[in-house]
Short mmCIF file of C-alpha atoms in Angstrom, two decimals:
data_model
loop_
_atom_site.label_atom_id
_atom_site.label_comp_id
_atom_site.label_asym_id
_atom_site.label_seq_id
_atom_site.Cartn_x
_atom_site.Cartn_y
_atom_site.Cartn_z
CA UNK L 10 126.14 127.51 114.96
CA UNK L 11 126.07 128.58 118.69
CA UNK L 12 124.17 131.54 117.77
CA UNK L 13 121.11 130.24 116.44
CA UNK L 14 118.01 130.97 117.57
CA UNK L 15 114.23 131.28 117.03
CA UNK L 16 113.08 134.46 117.46
CA UNK L 17 108.92 135.79 117.79
CA UNK L 18 107.45 139.48 117.05
CA UNK L 19 104.33 139.78 118.79
CA UNK L 20 103.65 143.61 117.89
CA UNK L 21 105.03 146.05 115.49
CA UNK L 22 106.37 148.48 117.96
CA UNK L 23 107.95 145.21 119.88
CA UNK L 24 111.52 144.19 119.27
CA UNK L 25 112.13 140.45 117.99
CA UNK L 26 111.53 138.13 121.17
CA UNK L 27 114.08 134.95 121.65
CA UNK L 28 111.99 132.13 122.02
CA UNK L 29 114.38 129.25 121.45
CA UNK L 30 118.38 128.57 121.89
CA UNK L 31 120.48 126.14 122.65
CA UNK L 32 119.76 126.00 126.07
CA UNK L 33 116.20 124.92 125.60
CA UNK L 34 117.04 121.34 124.60
CA UNK L 35 114.74 120.26 121.79
CA UNK L 36 111.72 122.34 122.34
CA UNK L 37 110.19 125.18 124.05
CA UNK L 38 106.97 126.46 124.56
CA UNK L 39 105.59 130.30 125.15
CA UNK L 40 101.92 131.33 126.28
CA UNK L 41 100.37 133.95 123.77
CA UNK L 42 98.41 136.60 125.38
CA UNK L 43 95.04 137.23 124.11
CA UNK L 44 95.57 140.79 122.87
CA UNK L 45 98.23 139.55 120.10
CA UNK L 46 96.73 140.07 116.95
CA UNK L 47 99.87 138.73 114.63
CA UNK L 48 102.73 136.79 115.23
CA UNK L 49 105.87 136.60 112.95
CA UNK L 50 108.52 133.81 113.41
CA UNK L 51 112.00 133.71 112.21
CA UNK L 52 115.48 132.02 112.56
CA UNK L 53 118.87 133.94 113.05
CA UNK L 54 122.02 132.00 112.77
CA UNK L 55 123.91 129.06 111.42
CA UNK L 56 121.56 125.95 110.91
CA UNK L 57 124.01 123.74 111.28
CA UNK L 58 122.96 120.04 111.14
CA UNK L 59 119.54 121.10 111.66
CA UNK L 60 116.96 120.27 108.93
CA UNK L 61 114.01 121.89 110.32
CA UNK L 62 112.05 123.71 112.97
CA UNK L 63 108.31 122.14 113.70
CA UNK L 64 106.17 125.33 115.12
CA UNK L 65 102.60 124.01 116.40
CA UNK L 66 99.88 126.49 117.43
CA UNK L 67 97.44 125.41 119.69
CA UNK L 68 94.20 127.01 121.28
CA UNK L 69 93.40 127.35 125.13
CA UNK L 70 92.02 123.95 124.31
CA UNK L 71 94.98 122.21 123.25
CA UNK L 72 93.17 122.03 119.73
CA UNK L 73 95.65 122.83 116.64
CA UNK L 74 94.92 125.86 114.84
CA UNK L 75 98.31 125.55 112.91
CA UNK L 76 101.36 123.41 112.30
CA UNK L 77 103.72 124.72 110.11
CA UNK L 78 107.82 124.46 109.60
CA UNK L 79 111.09 126.63 109.28
CA UNK L 80 113.58 125.53 107.15
CA UNK L 81 116.92 126.79 105.73
CA UNK L 82 114.92 127.52 102.64
CA UNK L 83 111.88 129.06 104.35
CA UNK L 84 113.12 131.09 107.44
CA UNK L 85 110.53 132.96 108.46
CA UNK L 86 106.45 132.60 108.59
CA UNK L 87 103.42 134.43 109.52
CA UNK L 88 100.33 134.05 111.49
CA UNK L 89 97.45 136.56 112.00
CA UNK L 90 93.89 137.08 113.78
CA UNK L 91 90.52 137.11 112.16
CA UNK L 92 87.20 138.33 113.26
CA UNK L 93 86.39 135.41 115.18
CA UNK L 94 89.37 135.46 117.40
CA UNK L 95 90.33 132.31 117.37
CA UNK L 96 93.11 132.87 119.99
CA UNK L 97 91.15 135.68 122.04
CA UNK L 98 91.32 133.42 125.28
CA UNK L 99 95.13 132.80 125.12
CA UNK L 100 97.07 129.84 123.30
CA UNK L 101 100.90 128.16 123.33
CA UNK L 102 103.37 128.33 120.44
CA UNK L 103 105.61 125.29 120.78
CA UNK L 104 109.06 124.99 118.79
CA UNK L 105 110.64 122.01 118.42
CA UNK L 106 113.86 121.79 116.21
CA UNK L 107 114.97 118.87 114.51
CA UNK L 108 118.13 117.97 113.41
CA UNK L 109 119.86 115.37 111.07
CA UNK L 110 122.47 113.68 113.49
CA UNK L 111 120.71 115.55 116.87
CA UNK L 112 122.23 115.11 120.34
CA UNK L 113 119.01 116.63 121.53
CA UNK L 114 116.11 114.70 120.29
CA UNK L 115 114.50 111.40 121.60
CA UNK L 116 114.69 108.93 119.02
CA UNK L 117 111.15 108.02 119.10
CA UNK L 118 110.14 111.53 118.94
CA UNK L 119 112.62 111.69 115.86
CA UNK L 120 110.77 109.00 113.68
CA UNK L 121 107.48 110.21 114.60
CA UNK L 122 108.21 113.39 112.97
CA UNK L 123 110.11 112.28 109.96
CA UNK L 124 108.20 112.55 106.64
CA UNK L 125 108.10 109.02 104.88
CA UNK L 126 107.79 108.65 101.00
CA UNK L 127 105.08 106.54 99.75
CA UNK L 128 107.00 103.54 100.65
CA UNK L 129 107.48 105.04 104.18
CA UNK L 130 111.13 105.64 103.49
CA UNK L 131 112.11 108.55 105.34
CA UNK L 132 114.01 110.28 102.61
CA UNK L 133 111.74 113.04 101.44
CA UNK L 134 112.28 115.72 103.68
CA UNK L 135 114.83 117.45 101.34
CA UNK L 136 112.34 117.57 98.76
CA UNK L 137 109.74 119.80 101.45
CA UNK L 138 113.05 122.47 101.80
CA UNK L 139 112.95 123.20 98.10
CA UNK L 140 112.30 126.62 97.58
CA UNK L 141 109.03 128.29 96.00
CA UNK L 142 106.49 125.92 97.59
CA UNK L 143 103.32 127.65 97.90
CA UNK L 144 102.70 128.64 101.77
CA UNK L 145 98.60 128.57 103.46
CA UNK L 146 97.68 132.03 104.77
CA UNK L 147 97.68 131.19 108.17
CA UNK L 148 94.50 133.32 108.41
CA UNK L 149 92.23 132.23 105.37
CA UNK L 150 90.87 128.84 107.08
CA UNK L 151 89.36 130.82 110.09
CA UNK L 152 85.48 129.97 110.37
CA UNK L 153 82.83 132.68 110.32
CA UNK L 154 80.21 131.13 112.60
CA UNK L 155 77.43 133.55 111.32
CA UNK L 156 78.49 132.02 107.59
CA UNK L 157 78.58 128.59 105.98
CA UNK L 158 75.05 127.18 106.28
CA UNK L 159 76.03 124.84 103.33
CA UNK L 160 78.29 122.87 105.32
CA UNK L 161 76.16 120.47 107.14
CA UNK L 162 78.04 118.57 109.71
CA UNK L 163 76.74 115.86 112.15
CA UNK L 164 77.41 118.24 114.98
CA UNK L 165 76.22 121.69 113.86
CA UNK L 166 73.48 123.09 116.09
CA UNK L 167 72.35 126.01 113.93
CA UNK L 168 72.89 124.53 110.33
CA UNK L 169 70.45 122.73 107.69
CA UNK L 170 70.78 120.96 105.10
CA UNK L 171 70.95 122.58 101.84
CA UNK L 172 67.35 122.54 100.24
CA UNK L 173 65.64 121.58 96.70
CA UNK L 174 62.82 123.40 95.42
CA UNK L 175 59.72 121.35 95.28
CA UNK L 176 55.73 121.09 95.23
CA UNK L 177 56.08 121.06 98.93
CA UNK L 178 59.33 122.65 99.91
CA UNK L 179 59.48 125.92 98.28
CA UNK L 180 62.27 128.00 97.52
CA UNK L 181 63.34 129.85 100.87
CA UNK L 182 62.64 127.19 103.18
CA UNK L 183 64.81 125.25 105.44
CA UNK L 184 64.14 122.17 107.23
CA UNK L 185 65.99 122.10 110.80
CA UNK L 186 67.78 118.74 111.34
CA UNK L 187 69.35 119.66 114.65
CA UNK L 188 68.26 120.72 118.35
CA UNK L 189 69.06 123.65 120.06
CA UNK L 190 70.25 121.74 122.73
CA UNK L 191 73.24 120.30 120.73
CA UNK L 192 75.06 123.72 121.02
CA UNK L 193 74.90 123.10 124.79
CA UNK L 194 76.27 119.56 124.58
CA UNK L 195 79.07 120.89 122.22
CA UNK L 196 79.87 123.76 125.00
CA UNK L 197 80.17 121.22 127.63
CA UNK L 198 82.38 118.97 125.93
CA UNK L 199 84.53 122.28 124.92
CA UNK L 200 85.10 122.67 128.91
CA UNK L 201 86.36 119.27 129.68
CA UNK L 202 88.81 119.47 126.86
CA UNK L 203 89.63 122.94 128.07
CA UNK L 204 90.44 121.28 131.40
CA UNK L 205 92.90 118.82 129.90
CA UNK L 206 94.65 120.87 127.59
CA UNK L 207 95.57 123.14 130.06
CA UNK L 208 97.22 120.16 132.15
CA UNK L 209 99.42 119.12 129.19
CA UNK L 210 101.08 122.79 128.01
CA UNK L 211 103.99 122.07 130.27
CA UNK L 212 107.11 122.64 128.30
CA UNK L 213 109.05 119.86 129.88
CA UNK L 214 106.25 117.43 129.14
CA UNK L 215 107.10 114.51 126.61
CA UNK L 216 105.76 115.44 123.03
CA UNK L 217 102.60 113.08 122.04
CA UNK L 218 103.04 111.45 118.44
CA UNK L 219 101.62 113.64 115.63
CA UNK L 220 98.32 113.02 114.49
CA UNK L 221 95.53 114.47 112.39
CA UNK L 222 93.16 116.97 114.45
CA UNK L 223 89.49 115.48 114.24
CA UNK L 224 87.62 116.15 111.75
CA UNK L 225 84.18 115.02 109.91
CA UNK L 226 83.93 115.35 105.89
CA UNK L 227 87.62 115.06 104.89
CA UNK L 228 88.70 112.28 102.27
CA UNK L 229 91.32 109.68 103.08
CA UNK L 230 92.93 107.96 99.86
CA UNK L 231 95.00 105.14 99.38
CA UNK L 232 97.76 105.70 97.16
CA UNK L 233 100.19 102.31 97.72
CA UNK L 234 100.13 99.20 99.76
CA UNK L 235 101.72 101.01 102.77
CA UNK L 236 100.22 104.65 102.19
CA UNK L 237 97.30 106.47 102.59
CA UNK L 238 96.69 110.41 101.90
CA UNK L 239 94.14 112.48 103.73
CA UNK L 240 93.24 115.59 102.65
CA UNK L 241 90.64 118.19 104.23
CA UNK L 242 87.80 117.89 106.83
CA UNK L 243 85.75 120.15 109.41
CA UNK L 244 86.43 120.10 113.40
CA UNK L 245 84.62 121.58 116.38
CA UNK L 246 82.96 124.87 116.00
CA UNK L 247 82.47 124.81 112.54
CA UNK L 248 86.40 125.44 111.86
CA UNK L 249 88.19 124.13 108.81
CA UNK L 250 91.20 122.27 109.90
CA UNK L 251 94.66 123.61 110.02
CA UNK L 252 96.42 120.81 109.27
CA UNK L 253 94.40 120.03 106.10
CA UNK L 254 96.82 117.17 104.89
CA UNK L 255 98.43 114.49 106.03
CA UNK L 256 100.03 110.76 105.00
CA UNK L 257 99.38 107.77 107.15
CA UNK L 258 102.05 104.81 106.88
CA UNK L 259 99.80 101.60 107.55
CA UNK L 260 103.42 99.77 108.01
CA UNK L 261 103.01 101.42 112.05
CA UNK L 262 100.28 103.32 111.49
CA UNK L 263 102.27 106.70 111.84
CA UNK L 264 101.05 110.17 110.58
CA UNK L 265 102.91 112.77 108.89
CA UNK L 266 102.01 115.84 108.05
CA UNK L 267 102.13 116.78 104.37
CA UNK L 268 101.05 120.11 103.64
CA UNK L 269 104.50 121.44 102.93
CA UNK L 270 105.93 117.79 101.41
CA UNK L 271 104.72 118.61 98.02
CA UNK L 272 105.24 121.50 95.83
CA UNK L 273 102.68 123.71 93.99
CA UNK L 274 99.51 125.11 94.63
CA UNK L 275 97.86 122.89 97.08
CA UNK L 276 93.94 122.69 97.51
CA UNK L 277 92.03 125.91 99.66
CA UNK L 278 90.79 124.43 102.35
CA UNK L 279 87.10 122.31 102.12
CA UNK L 280 84.81 119.91 103.05
CA UNK L 281 82.58 117.70 100.90
CA UNK L 282 85.14 117.32 97.89
CA UNK L 283 86.16 114.10 96.50
CA UNK L 284 90.05 112.77 96.24
CA UNK L 285 90.32 110.00 93.83
CA UNK L 286 93.65 108.16 93.21
CA UNK L 287 94.39 106.71 89.75
CA UNK L 288 96.80 103.63 89.84
CA UNK L 289 97.95 104.00 86.76
CA UNK L 290 99.22 107.54 86.41
CA UNK L 291 99.78 107.65 90.01
CA UNK L 292 97.73 111.03 90.31
CA UNK L 293 95.32 111.75 93.18
CA UNK L 294 92.22 113.97 91.58
CA UNK L 295 90.32 116.24 93.92
CA UNK L 296 87.34 117.95 92.73
CA UNK L 297 84.50 120.21 94.14
CA UNK L 298 83.74 120.80 97.79
CA UNK L 299 82.43 123.82 99.64
CA UNK L 300 84.06 126.38 102.46
CA UNK L 301 81.86 129.12 103.98
CA UNK L 302 79.50 130.32 101.22
CA UNK L 303 82.48 129.40 98.19
CA UNK L 304 81.71 126.45 96.02
CA UNK L 305 84.23 125.01 93.93
CA UNK L 306 84.40 123.16 90.77
CA UNK L 307 88.01 122.88 90.47
CA UNK L 308 90.50 120.22 89.76
CA UNK L 309 93.70 119.79 91.89
CA UNK L 310 95.73 116.80 90.92
CA UNK L 311 98.72 115.70 93.25
CA UNK L 312 101.44 113.72 91.17
CA UNK L 313 102.53 111.01 93.85
CA UNK L 314 105.84 110.68 91.83
CA UNK L 315 107.09 113.87 91.46
CA UNK L 316 105.21 115.31 94.53
CA UNK L 317 103.77 118.15 92.82
CA UNK L 318 100.34 119.90 93.14
CA UNK L 319 98.98 121.18 89.76
CA UNK L 320 95.82 122.87 89.27
CA UNK L 321 94.09 121.97 86.26
CA UNK L 322 92.70 124.70 83.67
CA UNK L 323 89.78 122.43 82.46
CA UNK L 324 87.58 122.57 79.43
CA UNK L 325 83.80 122.23 79.44
CA UNK L 326 81.08 123.04 81.95
CA UNK L 327 81.03 121.32 85.46
CA UNK L 328 78.96 123.25 88.39
CA UNK L 329 80.51 123.94 91.46
CA UNK L 330 79.46 120.21 93.41
CA UNK L 331 79.78 119.32 97.25
CA UNK L 332 78.67 115.78 98.94
CA UNK L 333 78.90 114.24 95.62
CA UNK L 334 80.53 111.04 94.75
CA UNK L 335 83.45 110.47 92.13
CA UNK L 336 84.29 107.18 90.44
CA UNK L 337 87.42 106.40 88.62
CA UNK L 338 86.89 104.04 85.61
CA UNK L 339 89.42 103.33 82.53
CA UNK L 340 90.93 106.38 83.18
CA UNK L 341 88.17 108.95 83.79
CA UNK L 342 86.33 110.63 86.71
CA UNK L 343 82.61 109.80 86.68
CA UNK L 344 81.06 112.33 89.24
CA UNK L 345 77.39 112.13 90.31
CA UNK L 346 75.10 113.90 92.50
CA UNK L 347 75.74 116.47 95.20
CA UNK L 348 74.87 119.73 96.27
CA UNK L 349 74.93 122.77 93.94
CA UNK L 350 74.70 126.42 94.66
CA UNK L 351 72.15 128.19 92.14
CA UNK L 352 71.98 131.02 91.99
CA UNK L 353 75.67 131.24 93.23
CA UNK L 354 76.40 131.33 96.48
CA UNK L 355 73.35 130.00 97.91
CA UNK L 356 72.53 126.17 97.83
CA UNK L 357 69.19 125.59 96.04
CA UNK L 358 69.27 121.45 95.61
CA UNK L 359 70.84 117.96 94.16
CA UNK L 360 72.25 117.26 91.29
CA UNK L 361 70.89 113.85 89.53
CA UNK L 362 73.68 114.44 86.64
CA UNK L 363 76.56 112.77 85.79
CA UNK L 364 79.47 114.73 84.47
CA UNK L 365 82.62 113.09 83.10
CA UNK L 366 86.12 114.10 83.39
CA UNK L 367 88.63 113.19 80.76
CA UNK L 368 92.57 114.14 82.27
CA UNK L 369 94.28 113.39 79.17
CA UNK L 370 92.23 116.19 77.23
CA UNK L 371 91.56 118.21 80.51
CA UNK L 372 87.97 118.49 79.55
CA UNK L 373 84.51 117.98 81.54
CA UNK L 374 81.67 116.48 79.40
CA UNK L 375 78.39 115.01 79.90
CA UNK L 376 77.55 111.76 78.36
CA UNK L 377 73.98 110.38 77.32
CA UNK L 378 72.42 108.21 79.98
CA UNK L 379 69.48 106.01 79.72
CA UNK L 380 67.18 103.84 82.09
CA UNK L 381 65.68 104.84 85.42
CA UNK L 382 67.70 107.54 86.87
CA UNK L 383 67.88 107.66 90.73
CA UNK L 384 66.73 111.04 92.19
CA UNK L 385 68.71 114.16 93.12
CA UNK L 386 70.96 113.60 96.07
CA UNK L 387 73.96 114.21 98.13
CA UNK L 388 76.08 112.48 100.45
CA UNK L 389 75.20 109.31 99.01
CA UNK L 390 78.11 106.41 98.22
CA UNK L 391 79.48 105.21 95.16
CA UNK L 392 81.90 102.41 94.37
CA UNK L 393 82.66 100.78 90.71
CA UNK L 394 82.39 97.06 90.64
CA UNK L 395 82.78 95.09 87.62
CA UNK L 396 82.10 97.91 85.18
CA UNK L 397 79.63 99.03 87.01
CA UNK L 398 78.84 101.77 89.63
CA UNK L 399 76.62 101.01 92.40
CA UNK L 400 75.08 104.33 94.28
CA UNK L 401 73.48 103.92 97.27
CA UNK L 402 71.58 106.33 99.66
CA UNK L 403 72.00 109.79 100.24
CA UNK L 404 69.73 112.98 101.12
CA UNK L 405 67.70 115.88 99.26
CA UNK L 406 65.63 117.81 102.17
CA UNK L 407 63.79 116.41 103.70
CA UNK L 408 63.77 112.98 102.06
CA UNK L 409 66.66 110.46 103.10
CA UNK L 410 67.55 107.69 100.96
CA UNK L 411 68.11 103.75 101.20
CA UNK L 412 67.88 102.89 97.60
CA UNK L 413 70.30 101.18 95.21
CA UNK L 414 70.72 101.95 91.95
CA UNK L 415 73.77 100.52 88.90
CA UNK L 416 74.97 102.26 86.50
CA UNK L 417 76.33 100.09 83.84
CA UNK L 418 79.20 101.95 82.21
CA UNK L 419 79.09 99.79 79.02
CA UNK L 420 75.82 100.85 78.39
CA UNK L 421 75.67 103.93 80.52
CA UNK L 422 72.28 103.02 81.51
CA UNK L 423 71.21 102.91 84.86
CA UNK L 424 68.57 100.89 86.72
CA UNK L 425 67.45 100.37 90.35
CA UNK L 426 68.42 97.37 91.94
CA UNK L 427 66.06 95.15 93.69
CA UNK L 428 67.70 94.13 96.70
CA UNK L 429 66.68 91.10 99.29
CA UNK L 430 67.71 90.83 102.78
CA UNK L 431 67.71 93.83 105.94
CA UNK L 432 68.64 96.81 104.32
CA UNK L 433 70.23 99.63 105.82
CA UNK L 434 68.12 102.36 107.02
CA UNK L 435 67.84 105.55 104.89
CA UNK L 436 71.01 107.39 105.93
CA UNK L 437 73.38 109.95 103.99
CA UNK L 438 77.13 110.72 105.07
CA UNK L 439 78.04 107.08 105.84
CA UNK L 440 81.14 105.01 104.95
CA UNK L 441 81.45 102.77 102.04
CA UNK L 442 84.35 100.38 100.99
CA UNK L 443 84.57 97.39 98.58
CA UNK L 444 86.16 94.32 100.40
CA UNK L 445 85.95 91.81 97.86
CA UNK L 446 85.51 91.30 94.33
CA UNK L 447 81.89 90.85 94.36
CA UNK L 448 80.74 92.88 97.69
CA UNK L 449 81.03 96.11 99.65
CA UNK L 450 80.76 97.31 103.03
CA UNK L 451 78.11 100.33 104.27
CA UNK L 452 78.92 101.87 107.65
CA UNK L 453 77.26 104.63 110.46
CA UNK L 454 75.82 107.83 108.90
CA UNK L 455 73.38 109.91 109.86
CA UNK L 456 69.61 109.63 109.20
CA UNK L 457 68.31 113.22 109.56
CA UNK L 458 68.25 113.05 113.44
CA UNK L 459 71.16 111.22 114.68
CA UNK L 460 74.15 109.48 113.47
CA UNK L 461 74.31 105.72 113.17
CA UNK L 462 77.02 102.98 113.96
CA UNK L 463 75.20 100.04 112.18
CA UNK L 464 77.15 97.97 109.30
CA UNK L 465 75.86 96.23 106.33
CA UNK L 466 77.61 93.73 103.30
CA UNK L 467 76.25 94.11 100.15
CA UNK L 468 76.61 91.46 97.76
CA UNK L 469 76.50 92.07 94.00
CA UNK L 470 76.12 88.86 92.94
CA UNK L 471 73.38 87.98 94.91
CA UNK L 472 71.75 91.55 95.23
CA UNK L 473 71.80 90.68 99.10
CA UNK L 474 72.02 92.56 102.05
CA UNK L 475 73.74 90.83 105.33
CA UNK L 476 73.76 92.92 108.63
CA UNK L 477 77.14 92.82 110.74
CA UNK L 478 77.83 92.81 114.09
CA UNK L 479 81.26 94.88 114.37
CA UNK L 480 82.44 95.51 118.13
CA UNK L 481 85.27 98.22 117.07
CA UNK L 482 82.68 100.00 114.61
CA UNK L 483 79.36 99.82 116.38
CA UNK L 484 80.74 101.34 119.72
CA UNK L 485 80.21 104.70 118.34
CA UNK L 486 77.88 106.15 116.38
CA UNK L 487 79.63 108.42 113.67
CA UNK L 488 78.79 110.38 110.48
CA UNK L 489 81.23 111.98 107.62
CA UNK L 490 83.97 109.49 108.50
CA UNK L 491 86.37 108.00 105.98
CA UNK L 492 86.84 104.02 105.30
CA UNK L 493 89.23 102.38 103.04
CA UNK L 494 90.91 99.25 102.85
CA UNK L 495 94.45 98.40 102.44
CA UNK L 496 96.97 95.80 102.12
CA UNK L 497 97.71 93.51 105.87
CA UNK L 498 101.18 94.47 105.72
CA UNK L 499 102.01 94.36 109.42
CA UNK L 500 101.16 93.04 113.00
CA UNK L 501 99.09 95.44 115.01
CA UNK L 502 99.34 95.65 118.97
CA UNK L 503 95.71 95.83 119.61
CA UNK L 504 95.48 92.12 117.82
CA UNK L 505 95.39 89.06 119.45
CA UNK L 506 97.10 86.13 118.07
CA UNK L 507 94.17 84.70 116.06
CA UNK L 508 93.83 87.89 114.10
CA UNK L 509 97.77 88.01 113.71
CA UNK L 510 97.70 84.95 111.93
CA UNK L 511 95.99 86.55 109.21
CA UNK L 512 98.66 89.18 108.53
CA UNK L 513 100.06 88.05 105.28
CA UNK L 514 100.75 90.10 102.27
CA UNK L 515 97.72 89.19 100.23
CA UNK L 516 94.75 89.68 103.32
CA UNK L 517 93.10 93.34 103.59
CA UNK L 518 92.99 95.64 106.56
CA UNK L 519 89.81 98.05 106.92
CA UNK L 520 90.56 101.30 108.27
CA UNK L 521 88.18 103.94 109.66
CA UNK L 522 88.89 107.62 110.51
CA UNK L 523 87.14 110.51 111.76
CA UNK L 524 83.51 111.59 111.39
CA UNK L 525 81.41 113.20 113.96
CA UNK L 526 78.67 112.01 116.37
CA UNK L 527 75.89 114.56 116.31
CA UNK L 528 76.39 115.30 119.94
CA UNK L 529 79.25 117.94 119.84
CA UNK L 530 82.27 115.15 119.50
CA UNK L 531 84.31 114.79 116.27
CA UNK L 532 86.86 112.35 116.02
CA UNK L 533 90.58 111.43 114.98
CA UNK L 534 91.11 107.81 116.15
CA UNK L 535 91.90 105.19 113.41
CA UNK L 536 90.21 101.81 113.62
CA UNK L 537 91.62 99.01 112.09
CA UNK L 538 90.11 95.14 111.38
CA UNK L 539 90.91 92.47 109.23
CA UNK L 540 88.70 92.32 106.26
CA UNK L 541 88.37 88.71 107.01
CA UNK L 542 86.76 89.36 110.15
CA UNK L 543 84.04 91.01 108.05
CA UNK L 544 83.75 87.74 105.72
CA UNK L 545 83.25 85.85 108.67
CA UNK L 546 79.93 87.50 109.22
#
């Protein structure tokens, strides 16, 4: 056990270099030279009671490039740079050794690195060490900044929304959404992060608690009263997140990297996808999305009981879609709208069709829908309430919507909803969450010029909009963020005594994660608010 060490090879003609041994304590960091094109890490010696080695690779701005783990069953990993040179200016490699009965690790740090089961019981670590799991290629998610024009984010300085042909919008034309000044703003933000990052790279410094990198276009999907799963997203410099899958334990608001937690083929990095949970089968269905000029119409299923990914070989036809909506009703997935490539891979418009996926038959089909259909759109929201799907907002260049449509799932009939009150302004990529049996929340979004921070409640019984004043949410505009509601199971340090009185199991808490502000910033913060506060407005 004394001979155990972590080694790295930085060049084909270079001997392995010892980067961690027992005398280094519980972690060690090394600087990576800009000339390094590939890194191979491996362990040698008896693992003893060590259960894993966490490896974090960050760029010169201290932004995560990749995070992986070595285990007794997976003792080697490799990273390789690609054409965009993500670490051409230098990077840092940090190795952290985790032990079952460690004499080296601080107990607080140990808890932050433990992987929790859906019941937040840290006993699943044995599962992630099983052999045969798919390891994501370490170079496949690097972004070519000259590609990916369809991945429209609130901070993109050179991107344009996918356009749809029409009388006044001939094919080949694009509407610019963002000014050239935004690129300069992003560069200034990058420089400020760089200064902070260099101050935090000393090996002796206490490691921060793990959390997802900043991103937009991700999904956050509750799977039980204590757990939600974060999937995908895109961050600064149009880079797809190298830490694409996380678990959120709401009992203490802790994050756990979860890409290697489940076995089977994990979904390829993407944005604009949907992740929908079926409480009956305890499975998450991930559908569609896009990555650069690659569009998806695949269905990945994460079984949260066995913690295994499965790629479905589905029958029937469904086009590749991104920024669509997906709703679960009676065990079937109802997909509406979204951007589609026509012809592939160039974006050429938005969809106004409904596609239904039946998991039992593993088949896609299109229903016969009557009534007044919504115009084609993407970036809209949809929620199922009382046997109806309510569709709000969205975008189809150059038009942004704030209309409301309802699909009666019994009659399969669309109808426009005549609303009263002050309705939200036109927007897309906003957050939406059901907050009661007859109301849902709309927050933020993008109106074609800027990100928004306002919030509204829609009452489905009265068809009335109500404007809300929510200081935690209205302080920073954001779009492409995630909003969910979950049971209020614990007291939070940030809450006052009045809010703590609301923390009974029957109450709900609103959680808001991530997004972008269209000013060069992406977020990784997690905002919490009792749903009771929304109902008081």
